[in-house]
Amino acid sequence: KFSSESDIVSVFRTVILQSAAVQDGFSAGIDSSFSYKKRLSEAVDGLLYDAYLKFLVNSAQKPDSLDIIDYYNQNKDSDYIGPETVIVREIRVSNKAVADSLLLLLSNGVDFSLLAQQNSLVNPDAGGLSGPFSMKQNGSLFSAASLLDVGEISPIISSLGNSFSIVRLVEKSEKSSLPLHLVYVQIESLLIKKSQVLAKKEGTEGLLNFYTINKNMSLLD
């Protein structure tokens, strides 16, 4: 983009000066000098090598869905494990005294879901149901819920925003393999990368055989 007339003039001035310098250089025979030929050869070699590597990468075989599924089945129990999660019912209130009163009612057998519907700041319509979530998603509630057995109720927990929570553990799941659809793109990218690396390795090492080049590694000792 050009923001002014002077910007356009500056670009043309640079192009013209470069063209004039090249013409003067050829007129002076600089292109016949050792340093020019050496740098030109290095530049051409670098461009050709980069172009060859790009060709190898672009020609690498792309994985199909069967390759991705096969890789997932072989590695799902080691590389694609989801975190432990919990599902809870939560009664969250903004007053500690209210939380104390509710905990007392719960200890006397009042239904947790009913109290959540009447008092909770979190999903009251569903009786305070929350989750599944992991330690990374909600550390304090996950830690509290992990100490409970299913159906057991926690003591009062201080929550974010000066609120107070009581949770009841509904379900606890152990670590398990993530479903394929969640890691499909990740595996596809990994296999593409591996294929490209292999193509570059085979392509460059294949040149040694194609041109019958012998590597005398003992000379490096």
Coordinates of C-alpha atoms in Angstrom, one line a residue:
K1 CA 0.0 0.0 0.0
F2 CA 1.2 3.5 -0.8
S3 CA 0.1 6.3 1.5
S4 CA 1.6 9.2 -0.4
E5 CA 3.2 10.2 -3.7
S6 CA 6.6 10.2 -2.1
D7 CA 6.2 6.5 -1.3
I8 CA 5.6 5.6 -4.9
V9 CA 8.6 7.8 -6.0
S10 CA 10.8 6.0 -3.4
V11 CA 9.9 2.6 -4.7
F12 CA 10.7 3.5 -8.3
R13 CA 13.9 5.2 -7.3
T14 CA 15.1 2.0 -5.5
V15 CA 14.2 -0.1 -8.6
I16 CA 16.0 2.2 -11.0
L17 CA 19.1 2.4 -8.8
Q18 CA 19.2 -1.4 -8.5
S19 CA 18.9 -1.8 -12.3
A20 CA 21.6 0.8 -12.9
A21 CA 23.9 -0.9 -10.4
V22 CA 23.4 -4.3 -12.1
Q23 CA 24.1 -2.8 -15.6
D24 CA 27.3 -1.1 -14.3
G25 CA 28.4 -4.3 -12.6
F26 CA 28.1 -6.3 -15.8
S27 CA 29.9 -3.6 -17.7
A28 CA 32.7 -3.7 -15.2
G29 CA 32.9 -7.5 -15.5
I30 CA 32.0 -8.2 -11.9
D31 CA 30.1 -11.3 -13.0
S32 CA 33.4 -12.8 -14.0
S33 CA 35.0 -12.4 -10.6
F34 CA 35.6 -15.4 -8.3
S35 CA 33.6 -13.9 -5.4
Y36 CA 30.6 -13.3 -7.6
K37 CA 30.6 -16.7 -9.1
K38 CA 31.1 -18.3 -5.7
R39 CA 28.1 -16.4 -4.2
L40 CA 26.0 -17.0 -7.3
S41 CA 26.7 -20.8 -7.1
E42 CA 25.9 -20.9 -3.4
A43 CA 22.6 -19.0 -3.9
V44 CA 21.6 -21.3 -6.8
D45 CA 22.4 -24.4 -4.7
G46 CA 20.4 -23.1 -1.8
L47 CA 17.4 -22.3 -4.0
L48 CA 17.5 -25.7 -5.6
Y49 CA 17.9 -27.5 -2.3
D50 CA 15.0 -25.6 -0.7
A51 CA 12.9 -26.3 -3.8
Y52 CA 13.8 -30.0 -3.7
L53 CA 12.9 -30.3 0.0
K54 CA 9.6 -28.5 -0.7
F55 CA 8.9 -30.9 -3.5
L56 CA 9.6 -33.9 -1.2
V57 CA 7.3 -32.5 1.5
N58 CA 4.5 -31.8 -1.0
S59 CA 4.8 -35.3 -2.5
A60 CA 4.6 -37.0 0.9
Q61 CA 1.7 -39.5 1.2
K62 CA -1.3 -38.1 3.0
P63 CA -2.9 -40.4 5.6
D64 CA -6.4 -41.7 5.0
S65 CA -9.1 -42.3 7.6
L66 CA -8.0 -46.0 8.0
D67 CA -4.5 -44.9 8.8
I68 CA -5.8 -42.4 11.4
I69 CA -8.1 -45.0 13.0
D70 CA -5.4 -47.6 13.1
Y71 CA -3.0 -45.2 14.8
Y72 CA -5.7 -44.2 17.3
N73 CA -6.4 -47.8 18.2
Q74 CA -2.7 -48.5 18.7
N75 CA -2.0 -45.4 20.9
K76 CA -5.3 -44.4 22.5
D77 CA -4.5 -46.1 25.8
S78 CA -1.2 -44.3 26.2
D79 CA -1.3 -41.0 24.2
Y80 CA -4.9 -40.0 24.2
I81 CA -6.2 -40.3 27.7
G82 CA -8.8 -37.9 29.0
P83 CA -8.7 -36.5 32.6
E84 CA -10.7 -37.7 35.5
T85 CA -14.0 -35.9 35.7
V86 CA -16.9 -35.5 38.2
I87 CA -20.6 -34.7 38.0
V88 CA -22.0 -32.9 41.0
R89 CA -25.0 -31.1 42.3
E90 CA -24.0 -27.8 43.7
I91 CA -25.8 -25.4 46.0
R92 CA -23.9 -22.1 45.7
V93 CA -25.0 -19.1 47.7
S94 CA -23.5 -15.7 48.4
N95 CA -23.9 -15.7 52.2
K96 CA -22.0 -18.0 54.7
A97 CA -24.8 -18.0 57.2
V98 CA -27.2 -19.2 54.5
A99 CA -24.8 -21.9 53.6
D100 CA -24.6 -23.0 57.2
S101 CA -28.4 -23.2 57.4
L102 CA -28.7 -25.2 54.2
L103 CA -26.0 -27.7 55.3
L104 CA -27.9 -28.2 58.6
L105 CA -31.1 -28.9 56.6
L106 CA -29.2 -31.4 54.4
S107 CA -27.9 -33.2 57.5
N108 CA -31.5 -33.5 58.7
G109 CA -32.5 -35.3 55.5
V110 CA -33.9 -32.5 53.3
D111 CA -33.6 -33.3 49.6
F112 CA -30.5 -31.8 48.0
S113 CA -32.0 -31.2 44.6
L114 CA -35.0 -29.4 46.1
L115 CA -32.7 -27.0 48.1
A116 CA -30.6 -26.4 45.0
Q117 CA -33.7 -25.5 43.0
Q118 CA -34.8 -23.1 45.7
N119 CA -31.4 -21.5 46.6
S120 CA -28.5 -22.3 44.2
L121 CA -26.9 -19.7 42.0
V122 CA -25.8 -22.5 39.7
N123 CA -28.3 -24.2 37.4
P124 CA -31.2 -24.2 39.9
D125 CA -33.7 -25.5 37.3
A126 CA -31.8 -28.7 37.1
G127 CA -31.3 -29.0 40.8
G128 CA -27.7 -27.5 40.7
L129 CA -26.4 -30.2 38.3
S130 CA -22.9 -29.4 37.1
G131 CA -20.4 -31.3 35.0
P132 CA -18.7 -33.3 33.9
F133 CA -15.7 -31.2 34.6
S134 CA -12.0 -31.9 35.4
M135 CA -9.4 -30.6 37.8
K136 CA -8.2 -28.2 35.1
Q137 CA -11.7 -26.8 34.6
N138 CA -12.7 -26.3 38.2
G139 CA -9.9 -27.1 40.7
S140 CA -11.6 -26.3 44.0
L141 CA -14.9 -28.2 43.3
F142 CA -13.1 -31.1 41.7
S143 CA -10.8 -31.5 44.7
A144 CA -13.7 -31.4 47.1
A145 CA -15.8 -33.8 45.0
S146 CA -13.0 -36.3 44.6
L147 CA -12.9 -36.8 48.3
L148 CA -16.5 -37.9 48.4
D149 CA -18.3 -41.2 47.6
V150 CA -21.2 -41.1 45.2
G151 CA -24.2 -39.5 47.0
E152 CA -22.0 -38.0 49.8
I153 CA -22.3 -34.3 50.6
S154 CA -19.3 -32.0 51.1
P155 CA -18.8 -29.4 53.9
I156 CA -19.0 -25.8 52.9
I157 CA -16.5 -24.7 50.2
S158 CA -15.4 -21.2 49.6
S159 CA -15.9 -20.4 45.9
L160 CA -14.9 -17.6 43.5
G161 CA -16.7 -14.3 43.9
N162 CA -17.1 -14.5 47.7
S163 CA -19.6 -17.3 47.3
F164 CA -20.0 -20.5 49.2
S165 CA -20.8 -24.0 47.9
I166 CA -22.1 -27.3 49.1
V167 CA -21.7 -30.2 46.6
R168 CA -23.1 -33.7 46.3
L169 CA -21.2 -36.2 44.2
V170 CA -23.3 -37.7 41.5
E171 CA -20.8 -39.5 39.4
K172 CA -17.0 -39.9 39.2
S173 CA -15.2 -41.2 36.1
E174 CA -11.7 -42.5 35.9
K175 CA -9.2 -41.6 33.2
S176 CA -10.2 -43.1 29.9
S177 CA -9.4 -42.9 26.2
L178 CA -10.7 -39.7 24.5
P179 CA -13.2 -40.5 21.7
L180 CA -11.7 -40.5 18.2
H181 CA -13.6 -37.4 17.0
L182 CA -11.9 -35.3 19.6
V183 CA -8.3 -36.3 18.5
Y184 CA -8.9 -37.0 14.8
V185 CA -7.4 -33.8 13.5
Q186 CA -4.5 -34.0 15.9
I187 CA -3.6 -37.5 14.8
E188 CA -4.0 -36.5 11.1
S189 CA -1.6 -33.6 11.6
L190 CA 0.9 -35.9 13.4
L191 CA 0.8 -38.5 10.6
I192 CA 1.2 -35.8 7.9
K193 CA 4.2 -34.5 9.8
K194 CA 5.7 -38.0 10.1
S195 CA 5.1 -38.7 6.4
Q196 CA 6.8 -35.4 5.4
V197 CA 9.9 -36.1 7.6
L198 CA 10.1 -39.6 6.2
A199 CA 9.8 -38.2 2.6
K200 CA 12.6 -35.7 3.2
K201 CA 14.8 -38.4 4.8
E202 CA 14.3 -40.9 2.1
G203 CA 14.5 -38.3 -0.6
T204 CA 17.8 -36.9 0.5
E205 CA 19.4 -40.2 1.5
G206 CA 18.1 -41.7 -1.8
L207 CA 20.4 -39.2 -3.7
L208 CA 23.4 -41.0 -2.2
N209 CA 22.3 -44.2 -3.9
F210 CA 21.1 -42.6 -7.1
Y211 CA 24.5 -40.9 -7.7
T212 CA 26.5 -43.8 -6.1
I213 CA 28.1 -41.6 -3.5
N214 CA 30.3 -43.4 -0.9
K215 CA 30.5 -42.0 2.6
N216 CA 33.9 -42.5 4.0
M217 CA 33.0 -41.7 7.6
S218 CA 36.4 -43.1 8.9
L219 CA 38.0 -39.9 7.5
L220 CA 36.2 -37.9 10.1
D221 CA 37.9 -39.8 13.0

